PDB file of C-alpha atoms in Angstrom:
ATOM      1  CA  UNK A   1       1.299  -8.157 -15.835  1.00  0.00           C
ATOM      2  CA  UNK A   2      -1.122  -7.982 -12.922  1.00  0.00           C
ATOM      3  CA  UNK A   3      -3.081 -11.160 -13.619  1.00  0.00           C
ATOM      4  CA  UNK A   4      -0.597 -13.567 -12.048  1.00  0.00           C
ATOM      5  CA  UNK A   5       1.910 -13.654  -9.225  1.00  0.00           C
ATOM      6  CA  UNK A   6       5.426 -14.719 -10.110  1.00  0.00           C
ATOM      7  CA  UNK A   7       6.124 -17.800  -7.981  1.00  0.00           C
ATOM      8  CA  UNK A   8       9.926 -17.653  -8.050  1.00  0.00           C
ATOM      9  CA  UNK A   9      10.146 -15.429  -4.959  1.00  0.00           C
ATOM     10  CA  UNK A  10      10.206 -16.770  -1.402  1.00  0.00           C
ATOM     11  CA  UNK A  11       7.097 -15.851   0.549  1.00  0.00           C
ATOM     12  CA  UNK A  12       7.545 -12.940   2.943  1.00  0.00           C
ATOM     13  CA  UNK A  13       3.962 -13.189   4.183  1.00  0.00           C
ATOM     14  CA  UNK A  14       0.830 -15.253   3.743  1.00  0.00           C
ATOM     15  CA  UNK A  15      -1.323 -12.333   2.593  1.00  0.00           C
ATOM     16  CA  UNK A  16      -0.841 -10.367  -0.603  1.00  0.00           C
ATOM     17  CA  UNK A  17      -2.951  -7.783  -2.311  1.00  0.00           C
ATOM     18  CA  UNK A  18      -4.702  -9.462  -5.270  1.00  0.00           C
ATOM     19  CA  UNK A  19      -3.240  -8.341  -8.568  1.00  0.00           C
ATOM     20  CA  UNK A  20      -6.670  -7.599  -9.986  1.00  0.00           C
ATOM     21  CA  UNK A  21      -6.981  -4.868  -7.352  1.00  0.00           C
ATOM     22  CA  UNK A  22      -3.784  -3.176  -8.514  1.00  0.00           C
ATOM     23  CA  UNK A  23      -4.824  -3.445 -12.164  1.00  0.00           C
ATOM     24  CA  UNK A  24      -7.629  -0.985 -11.428  1.00  0.00           C
ATOM     25  CA  UNK A  25      -5.062   1.800 -11.072  1.00  0.00           C
ATOM     26  CA  UNK A  26      -3.458   3.272 -14.180  1.00  0.00           C
ATOM     27  CA  UNK A  27      -0.833   5.313 -12.347  1.00  0.00           C
ATOM     28  CA  UNK A  28       2.311   3.513 -11.191  1.00  0.00           C
ATOM     29  CA  UNK A  29       2.418   5.886  -8.222  1.00  0.00           C
ATOM     30  CA  UNK A  30      -1.095   4.899  -7.183  1.00  0.00           C
ATOM     31  CA  UNK A  31      -0.338   1.194  -7.549  1.00  0.00           C
ATOM     32  CA  UNK A  32       2.775   1.549  -5.425  1.00  0.00           C
ATOM     33  CA  UNK A  33       0.882   3.430  -2.726  1.00  0.00           C
ATOM     34  CA  UNK A  34      -2.026   0.977  -2.593  1.00  0.00           C
ATOM     35  CA  UNK A  35       0.268  -2.041  -2.611  1.00  0.00           C
ATOM     36  CA  UNK A  36       2.727  -0.798   0.013  1.00  0.00           C
ATOM     37  CA  UNK A  37       0.089   0.543   2.403  1.00  0.00           C
ATOM     38  CA  UNK A  38      -1.870  -2.701   2.197  1.00  0.00           C
ATOM     39  CA  UNK A  39       1.261  -4.771   2.807  1.00  0.00           C
ATOM     40  CA  UNK A  40       2.275  -2.777   5.871  1.00  0.00           C
ATOM     41  CA  UNK A  41      -1.229  -2.869   7.313  1.00  0.00           C
ATOM     42  CA  UNK A  42      -1.481  -6.651   6.961  1.00  0.00           C
ATOM     43  CA  UNK A  43       2.063  -7.751   7.720  1.00  0.00           C
ATOM     44  CA  UNK A  44       4.159  -5.148   9.536  1.00  0.00           C
ATOM     45  CA  UNK A  45       4.297  -5.038  13.327  1.00  0.00           C
ATOM     46  CA  UNK A  46       5.397  -2.128  15.458  1.00  0.00           C
ATOM     47  CA  UNK A  47       9.172  -2.489  16.020  1.00  0.00           C
ATOM     48  CA  UNK A  48       8.806  -1.249  19.574  1.00  0.00           C
ATOM     49  CA  UNK A  49       5.903  -3.309  20.928  1.00  0.00           C
ATOM     50  CA  UNK A  50       5.091  -5.800  18.113  1.00  0.00           C
ATOM     51  CA  UNK A  51       1.454  -4.701  17.870  1.00  0.00           C
ATOM     52  CA  UNK A  52      -0.263  -4.139  14.515  1.00  0.00           C
ATOM     53  CA  UNK A  53      -0.258  -0.663  12.989  1.00  0.00           C
ATOM     54  CA  UNK A  54      -3.386   1.267  12.112  1.00  0.00           C
ATOM     55  CA  UNK A  55      -3.552   3.100   8.816  1.00  0.00           C
ATOM     56  CA  UNK A  56      -4.225   6.806   9.136  1.00  0.00           C
ATOM     57  CA  UNK A  57      -6.656   8.737   6.891  1.00  0.00           C
ATOM     58  CA  UNK A  58      -5.331   9.804   3.498  1.00  0.00           C
ATOM     59  CA  UNK A  59      -3.499  13.140   3.387  1.00  0.00           C
ATOM     60  CA  UNK A  60      -2.518  12.982   7.062  1.00  0.00           C
ATOM     61  CA  UNK A  61       0.699  14.966   6.966  1.00  0.00           C
ATOM     62  CA  UNK A  62       3.869  12.901   7.538  1.00  0.00           C
ATOM     63  CA  UNK A  63       1.921  10.152   9.310  1.00  0.00           C
ATOM     64  CA  UNK A  64       0.741   7.047   7.449  1.00  0.00           C
ATOM     65  CA  UNK A  65       0.469   4.540  10.300  1.00  0.00           C
ATOM     66  CA  UNK A  66       0.078   4.678  14.056  1.00  0.00           C
ATOM     67  CA  UNK A  67       0.599   2.075  16.751  1.00  0.00           C
ATOM     68  CA  UNK A  68      -2.352   2.446  19.095  1.00  0.00           C
ATOM     69  CA  UNK A  69      -0.502   0.564  21.842  1.00  0.00           C
ATOM     70  CA  UNK A  70       2.702   2.606  22.189  1.00  0.00           C
ATOM     71  CA  UNK A  71       1.757   5.660  20.066  1.00  0.00           C
ATOM     72  CA  UNK A  72       4.673   5.291  17.652  1.00  0.00           C
ATOM     73  CA  UNK A  73       3.931   7.011  14.345  1.00  0.00           C
ATOM     74  CA  UNK A  74       5.316   5.916  10.980  1.00  0.00           C
ATOM     75  CA  UNK A  75       5.716   7.490   7.564  1.00  0.00           C
ATOM     76  CA  UNK A  76       5.904   4.989   4.706  1.00  0.00           C
ATOM     77  CA  UNK A  77       8.074   5.393   1.625  1.00  0.00           C
ATOM     78  CA  UNK A  78       8.136   2.753  -1.088  1.00  0.00           C
ATOM     79  CA  UNK A  79      10.253   2.246  -4.175  1.00  0.00           C
ATOM     80  CA  UNK A  80      10.590  -0.297  -6.931  1.00  0.00           C
ATOM     81  CA  UNK A  81      14.066  -1.670  -6.394  1.00  0.00           C
ATOM     82  CA  UNK A  82      16.426  -0.823  -3.576  1.00  0.00           C
ATOM     83  CA  UNK A  83      16.750   2.425  -1.683  1.00  0.00           C
ATOM     84  CA  UNK A  84      20.101   4.161  -1.992  1.00  0.00           C
ATOM     85  CA  UNK A  85      21.966   6.278   0.577  1.00  0.00           C
ATOM     86  CA  UNK A  86      19.544   9.193   0.104  1.00  0.00           C
ATOM     87  CA  UNK A  87      15.753   9.103   0.361  1.00  0.00           C
ATOM     88  CA  UNK A  88      13.589  11.848  -1.199  1.00  0.00           C
ATOM     89  CA  UNK A  89      11.300  13.592   1.246  1.00  0.00           C
ATOM     90  CA  UNK A  90       8.883  16.542   1.306  1.00  0.00           C
ATOM     91  CA  UNK A  91       9.286  20.200   2.143  1.00  0.00           C
ATOM     92  CA  UNK A  92      12.666  21.096   3.627  1.00  0.00           C
ATOM     93  CA  UNK A  93      11.335  23.706   6.066  1.00  0.00           C
ATOM     94  CA  UNK A  94       8.587  21.398   7.331  1.00  0.00           C
ATOM     95  CA  UNK A  95      11.045  18.557   7.897  1.00  0.00           C
ATOM     96  CA  UNK A  96      13.372  20.773   9.925  1.00  0.00           C
ATOM     97  CA  UNK A  97      10.443  22.100  11.932  1.00  0.00           C
ATOM     98  CA  UNK A  98       9.290  18.597  12.850  1.00  0.00           C
ATOM     99  CA  UNK A  99      12.797  17.546  13.893  1.00  0.00           C
ATOM    100  CA  UNK A 100      13.405  20.674  15.981  1.00  0.00           C
ATOM    101  CA  UNK A 101      10.067  20.347  17.729  1.00  0.00           C
ATOM    102  CA  UNK A 102      10.569  16.646  18.457  1.00  0.00           C
ATOM    103  CA  UNK A 103       7.419  15.736  16.507  1.00  0.00           C
ATOM    104  CA  UNK A 104       8.989  13.741  13.710  1.00  0.00           C
ATOM    105  CA  UNK A 105       7.725  10.240  12.940  1.00  0.00           C
ATOM    106  CA  UNK A 106       9.636   7.020  12.293  1.00  0.00           C
ATOM    107  CA  UNK A 107      10.283   5.940   8.704  1.00  0.00           C
ATOM    108  CA  UNK A 108       9.478   2.680   6.939  1.00  0.00           C
ATOM    109  CA  UNK A 109      11.298   2.082   3.642  1.00  0.00           C
ATOM    110  CA  UNK A 110       9.703  -0.663   1.543  1.00  0.00           C
ATOM    111  CA  UNK A 111      11.385  -1.936  -1.607  1.00  0.00           C
ATOM    112  CA  UNK A 112       9.392  -4.077  -4.030  1.00  0.00           C
ATOM    113  CA  UNK A 113       9.839  -5.917  -7.321  1.00  0.00           C
ATOM    114  CA  UNK A 114       8.374  -5.101 -10.717  1.00  0.00           C
ATOM    115  CA  UNK A 115       5.521  -7.530 -10.053  1.00  0.00           C
ATOM    116  CA  UNK A 116       4.800  -6.072  -6.599  1.00  0.00           C
ATOM    117  CA  UNK A 117       6.466  -8.480  -4.218  1.00  0.00           C
ATOM    118  CA  UNK A 118       8.047  -7.036  -1.093  1.00  0.00           C
ATOM    119  CA  UNK A 119      11.801  -7.520  -1.286  1.00  0.00           C
ATOM    120  CA  UNK A 120      12.982  -5.386   1.640  1.00  0.00           C
ATOM    121  CA  UNK A 121      11.654  -3.375   4.548  1.00  0.00           C
ATOM    122  CA  UNK A 122      13.858  -1.131   6.689  1.00  0.00           C
ATOM    123  CA  UNK A 123      12.685   0.858   9.711  1.00  0.00           C
ATOM    124  CA  UNK A 124      14.437   4.072  10.735  1.00  0.00           C
ATOM    125  CA  UNK A 125      13.710   5.174  14.316  1.00  0.00           C
ATOM    126  CA  UNK A 126      12.919   8.864  14.579  1.00  0.00           C
ATOM    127  CA  UNK A 127      15.744   9.222  17.102  1.00  0.00           C
ATOM    128  CA  UNK A 128      18.074   8.947  14.088  1.00  0.00           C
ATOM    129  CA  UNK A 129      16.226  11.550  12.014  1.00  0.00           C
ATOM    130  CA  UNK A 130      18.544  14.390  12.891  1.00  0.00           C
ATOM    131  CA  UNK A 131      18.927  17.774  11.237  1.00  0.00           C
ATOM    132  CA  UNK A 132      22.413  16.974   9.927  1.00  0.00           C
ATOM    133  CA  UNK A 133      21.174  14.273   7.523  1.00  0.00           C
ATOM    134  CA  UNK A 134      18.504  16.486   5.930  1.00  0.00           C
ATOM    135  CA  UNK A 135      19.786  17.850   2.616  1.00  0.00           C
ATOM    136  CA  UNK A 136      17.921  20.755   0.970  1.00  0.00           C
ATOM    137  CA  UNK A 137      17.123  20.457  -2.716  1.00  0.00           C
ATOM    138  CA  UNK A 138      17.214  23.339  -5.156  1.00  0.00           C
ATOM    139  CA  UNK A 139      14.006  25.409  -4.943  1.00  0.00           C
ATOM    140  CA  UNK A 140      11.611  25.116  -7.871  1.00  0.00           C
ATOM    141  CA  UNK A 141      12.067  27.754 -10.567  1.00  0.00           C
ATOM    142  CA  UNK A 142       9.827  30.737 -11.075  1.00  0.00           C
ATOM    143  CA  UNK A 143       8.072  29.088 -14.022  1.00  0.00           C
ATOM    144  CA  UNK A 144       6.979  26.071 -11.988  1.00  0.00           C
ATOM    145  CA  UNK A 145       3.474  25.813 -10.580  1.00  0.00           C
ATOM    146  CA  UNK A 146       4.923  25.745  -7.041  1.00  0.00           C
ATOM    147  CA  UNK A 147       7.663  28.271  -7.662  1.00  0.00           C
ATOM    148  CA  UNK A 148      10.067  28.611  -4.744  1.00  0.00           C
ATOM    149  CA  UNK A 149       9.026  25.349  -3.095  1.00  0.00           C
ATOM    150  CA  UNK A 150      12.041  23.519  -1.677  1.00  0.00           C
ATOM    151  CA  UNK A 151      12.142  19.809  -1.028  1.00  0.00           C
ATOM    152  CA  UNK A 152      14.795  17.762   0.724  1.00  0.00           C
ATOM    153  CA  UNK A 153      16.572  14.413   0.763  1.00  0.00           C
ATOM    154  CA  UNK A 154      17.372  12.303   3.816  1.00  0.00           C
ATOM    155  CA  UNK A 155      20.976  11.091   3.795  1.00  0.00           C
ATOM    156  CA  UNK A 156      20.517   7.763   5.567  1.00  0.00           C
ATOM    157  CA  UNK A 157      24.021   6.811   4.426  1.00  0.00           C
ATOM    158  CA  UNK A 158      25.394   8.922   7.303  1.00  0.00           C
ATOM    159  CA  UNK A 159      23.624   6.754   9.859  1.00  0.00           C
ATOM    160  CA  UNK A 160      25.103   3.740  11.634  1.00  0.00           C
ATOM    161  CA  UNK A 161      23.572   0.313  10.911  1.00  0.00           C
ATOM    162  CA  UNK A 162      21.549   0.609  14.117  1.00  0.00           C
ATOM    163  CA  UNK A 163      19.689   3.493  12.508  1.00  0.00           C
ATOM    164  CA  UNK A 164      18.487   1.295   9.625  1.00  0.00           C
ATOM    165  CA  UNK A 165      16.821  -1.742  11.139  1.00  0.00           C
ATOM    166  CA  UNK A 166      16.124  -4.585   8.728  1.00  0.00           C
ATOM    167  CA  UNK A 167      12.624  -6.061   8.944  1.00  0.00           C
ATOM    168  CA  UNK A 168      12.579  -7.893   5.590  1.00  0.00           C
ATOM    169  CA  UNK A 169      15.722  -8.734   3.618  1.00  0.00           C
ATOM    170  CA  UNK A 170      15.792 -10.494   0.258  1.00  0.00           C
ATOM    171  CA  UNK A 171      12.093 -11.449   0.638  1.00  0.00           C
ATOM    172  CA  UNK A 172      12.660 -13.039   4.069  1.00  0.00           C
ATOM    173  CA  UNK A 173      11.173 -11.525   7.237  1.00  0.00           C
ATOM    174  CA  UNK A 174      13.390 -11.002  10.275  1.00  0.00           C
ATOM    175  CA  UNK A 175      11.960 -12.509  13.514  1.00  0.00           C
ATOM    176  CA  UNK A 176       9.902  -9.936  15.378  1.00  0.00           C
ATOM    177  CA  UNK A 177      11.720 -10.384  18.686  1.00  0.00           C
ATOM    178  CA  UNK A 178      15.000  -9.607  16.918  1.00  0.00           C
ATOM    179  CA  UNK A 179      13.520  -6.473  15.361  1.00  0.00           C
ATOM    180  CA  UNK A 180      12.233  -5.336  18.737  1.00  0.00           C
ATOM    181  CA  UNK A 181      15.605  -5.932  20.409  1.00  0.00           C
ATOM    182  CA  UNK A 182      17.415  -3.981  17.697  1.00  0.00           C
ATOM    183  CA  UNK A 183      14.919  -1.142  17.963  1.00  0.00           C
ATOM    184  CA  UNK A 184      15.409  -0.823  21.712  1.00  0.00           C
ATOM    185  CA  UNK A 185      19.207  -1.080  21.584  1.00  0.00           C
ATOM    186  CA  UNK A 186      19.644   2.642  20.841  1.00  0.00           C
ATOM    187  CA  UNK A 187      16.843   4.014  23.005  1.00  0.00           C
ATOM    188  CA  UNK A 188      19.534   5.865  24.979  1.00  0.00           C
ATOM    189  CA  UNK A 189      19.653   8.449  22.171  1.00  0.00           C
ATOM    190  CA  UNK A 190      16.296   9.745  23.359  1.00  0.00           C
ATOM    191  CA  UNK A 191      17.707  10.775  26.736  1.00  0.00           C
ATOM    192  CA  UNK A 192      19.327  13.965  25.462  1.00  0.00           C
ATOM    193  CA  UNK A 193      18.262  16.974  23.450  1.00  0.00           C
ATOM    194  CA  UNK A 194      18.381  17.289  19.657  1.00  0.00           C
ATOM    195  CA  UNK A 195      21.992  18.500  19.602  1.00  0.00           C
ATOM    196  CA  UNK A 196      23.340  15.677  21.777  1.00  0.00           C
ATOM    197  CA  UNK A 197      21.358  13.131  19.755  1.00  0.00           C
ATOM    198  CA  UNK A 198      22.831  14.509  16.541  1.00  0.00           C
ATOM    199  CA  UNK A 199      26.401  14.259  17.806  1.00  0.00           C
ATOM    200  CA  UNK A 200      25.955  10.705  19.010  1.00  0.00           C
ATOM    201  CA  UNK A 201      24.238   9.522  15.820  1.00  0.00           C
ATOM    202  CA  UNK A 202      26.862  11.116  13.555  1.00  0.00           C
ATOM    203  CA  UNK A 203      29.733   9.741  15.655  1.00  0.00           C
ATOM    204  CA  UNK A 204      28.198   6.267  15.532  1.00  0.00           C
ATOM    205  CA  UNK A 205      27.944   6.572  11.762  1.00  0.00           C
ATOM    206  CA  UNK A 206      31.567   7.626  11.384  1.00  0.00           C
ATOM    207  CA  UNK A 207      32.799   4.781  13.559  1.00  0.00           C
ATOM    208  CA  UNK A 208      30.608   2.209  11.781  1.00  0.00           C
ATOM    209  CA  UNK A 209      31.883   3.221   8.349  1.00  0.00           C
ATOM    210  CA  UNK A 210      35.449   2.373   9.382  1.00  0.00           C
ATOM    211  CA  UNK A 211      34.490  -1.328   9.165  1.00  0.00           C
ATOM    212  CA  UNK A 212      37.339  -2.388  11.440  1.00  0.00           C
ATOM    213  CA  UNK A 213      37.343  -4.530  14.576  1.00  0.00           C
ATOM    214  CA  UNK A 214      38.913  -1.710  16.578  1.00  0.00           C
ATOM    215  CA  UNK A 215      39.857   1.907  16.016  1.00  0.00           C
ATOM    216  CA  UNK A 216      41.846   4.654  17.665  1.00  0.00           C
ATOM    217  CA  UNK A 217      40.901   8.110  18.778  1.00  0.00           C
ATOM    218  CA  UNK A 218      43.130   9.411  15.976  1.00  0.00           C
ATOM    219  CA  UNK A 219      41.022   7.479  13.445  1.00  0.00           C
ATOM    220  CA  UNK A 220      37.940   9.430  14.499  1.00  0.00           C
ATOM    221  CA  UNK A 221      39.897  12.684  14.455  1.00  0.00           C
ATOM    222  CA  UNK A 222      40.398  12.045  10.723  1.00  0.00           C
ATOM    223  CA  UNK A 223      36.731  12.930  10.293  1.00  0.00           C
ATOM    224  CA  UNK A 224      37.268  16.380  11.803  1.00  0.00           C
ATOM    225  CA  UNK A 225      36.521  18.197   8.527  1.00  0.00           C
ATOM    226  CA  UNK A 226      33.268  16.297   8.054  1.00  0.00           C
ATOM    227  CA  UNK A 227      32.242  17.025  11.631  1.00  0.00           C
ATOM    228  CA  UNK A 228      33.129  20.701  11.258  1.00  0.00           C
ATOM    229  CA  UNK A 229      30.913  20.884   8.177  1.00  0.00           C
ATOM    230  CA  UNK A 230      28.003  19.164   9.919  1.00  0.00           C
ATOM    231  CA  UNK A 231      28.417  21.148  13.158  1.00  0.00           C
ATOM    232  CA  UNK A 232      29.749  24.560  12.073  1.00  0.00           C
ATOM    233  CA  UNK A 233      28.998  26.185  15.448  1.00  0.00           C
ATOM    234  CA  UNK A 234      31.350  23.895  17.336  1.00  0.00           C
ATOM    235  CA  UNK A 235      34.892  25.236  17.709  1.00  0.00           C
ATOM    236  CA  UNK A 236      36.401  22.313  19.621  1.00  0.00           C
ATOM    237  CA  UNK A 237      35.667  19.227  17.517  1.00  0.00           C
ATOM    238  CA  UNK A 238      38.276  16.925  19.052  1.00  0.00           C
ATOM    239  CA  UNK A 239      37.078  17.513  22.596  1.00  0.00           C
ATOM    240  CA  UNK A 240      33.522  16.852  21.448  1.00  0.00           C
ATOM    241  CA  UNK A 241      34.612  13.602  19.786  1.00  0.00           C
ATOM    242  CA  UNK A 242      36.247  12.412  23.002  1.00  0.00           C
ATOM    243  CA  UNK A 243      33.050  13.205  24.879  1.00  0.00           C
ATOM    244  CA  UNK A 244      30.905  11.237  22.413  1.00  0.00           C
ATOM    245  CA  UNK A 245      33.146   8.181  22.601  1.00  0.00           C
ATOM    246  CA  UNK A 246      32.969   8.270  26.391  1.00  0.00           C
ATOM    247  CA  UNK A 247      29.171   8.453  26.289  1.00  0.00           C
ATOM    248  CA  UNK A 248      28.967   5.580  23.781  1.00  0.00           C
ATOM    249  CA  UNK A 249      31.284   3.552  26.009  1.00  0.00           C
ATOM    250  CA  UNK A 250      29.155   4.268  29.075  1.00  0.00           C
ATOM    251  CA  UNK A 251      26.031   3.286  27.125  1.00  0.00           C
ATOM    252  CA  UNK A 252      27.556  -0.037  26.120  1.00  0.00           C
ATOM    253  CA  UNK A 253      27.797   0.661  22.412  1.00  0.00           C
ATOM    254  CA  UNK A 254      31.601   0.845  22.594  1.00  0.00           C
ATOM    255  CA  UNK A 255      34.257  -0.903  24.626  1.00  0.00           C
ATOM    256  CA  UNK A 256      37.474   0.841  25.639  1.00  0.00           C
ATOM    257  CA  UNK A 257      40.445  -1.391  24.896  1.00  0.00           C
ATOM    258  CA  UNK A 258      43.141   0.810  26.405  1.00  0.00           C
ATOM    259  CA  UNK A 259      45.899   2.882  24.797  1.00  0.00           C
ATOM    260  CA  UNK A 260      43.344   5.087  23.070  1.00  0.00           C
ATOM    261  CA  UNK A 261      41.644   2.249  21.222  1.00  0.00           C
ATOM    262  CA  UNK A 262      37.957   1.321  21.094  1.00  0.00           C
ATOM    263  CA  UNK A 263      35.783  -1.405  19.587  1.00  0.00           C
ATOM    264  CA  UNK A 264      32.093  -1.552  18.725  1.00  0.00           C
ATOM    265  CA  UNK A 265      30.362  -4.070  20.938  1.00  0.00           C
ATOM    266  CA  UNK A 266      28.871  -6.931  18.917  1.00  0.00           C
ATOM    267  CA  UNK A 267      25.140  -6.786  18.231  1.00  0.00           C
ATOM    268  CA  UNK A 268      22.809  -9.532  17.137  1.00  0.00           C
ATOM    269  CA  UNK A 269      22.084  -9.088  13.358  1.00  0.00           C
ATOM    270  CA  UNK A 270      19.182  -7.222  11.904  1.00  0.00           C
ATOM    271  CA  UNK A 271      20.986  -4.087  10.788  1.00  0.00           C
ATOM    272  CA  UNK A 272      21.827  -2.788   7.340  1.00  0.00           C
ATOM    273  CA  UNK A 273      25.600  -2.701   6.992  1.00  0.00           C
TER     274      UNK A 273
END
């Protein structure tokens, strides 16, 4: 399986890890790690400044790559096939701690084929890694070696397309200047605190999932139950929704059409819809 490279896929890069290198590893997990880390190191550029990333030492917690130019950190997750709406992550408590302290890294999601060809790469800016999309898993039972340990999943399906920036799609790389423009388009989320960032990101996700050219304030009010579940401490959801729409309008993400209607301003491609 590892002696040849299937030639039916379009090239996403000029450099690939030789298959005889991967054949040295018996574990599928090890092969995936070696392949994906090598691919990112050789081919992936920082979405913010387009410089190359530097691989961090093994076992560096929640940090696999670092951009030495702009100090953006990245955690890499890879999977054979496509990622779904939820992405498995590590310890639930540690993830929440990183988010609350503002120390969380960006995510890179790399999907590959059975014969180790990169099919897709999606970058998730850490500004979209909010507490509301972190889902706790059931703690391990008392008979497990790590009894009581609790992992988590990241519900990226709640995010708007701007929170899942396409870098490679169907084996084809997106131009770097387009990636960089998409990355910077939501930098305004970093202006506020964690709570304000959460509200904006969730509101953007709700609006994006409507998949309509325009929407009304009442359409967003229909998500009141979802918002109340995600933000249980807020007792005035509708007023908060109006505030978020006004902020997104002022930031240029929305346009106000009049008579209580809004529209998402068009963006140049590069997002996962």
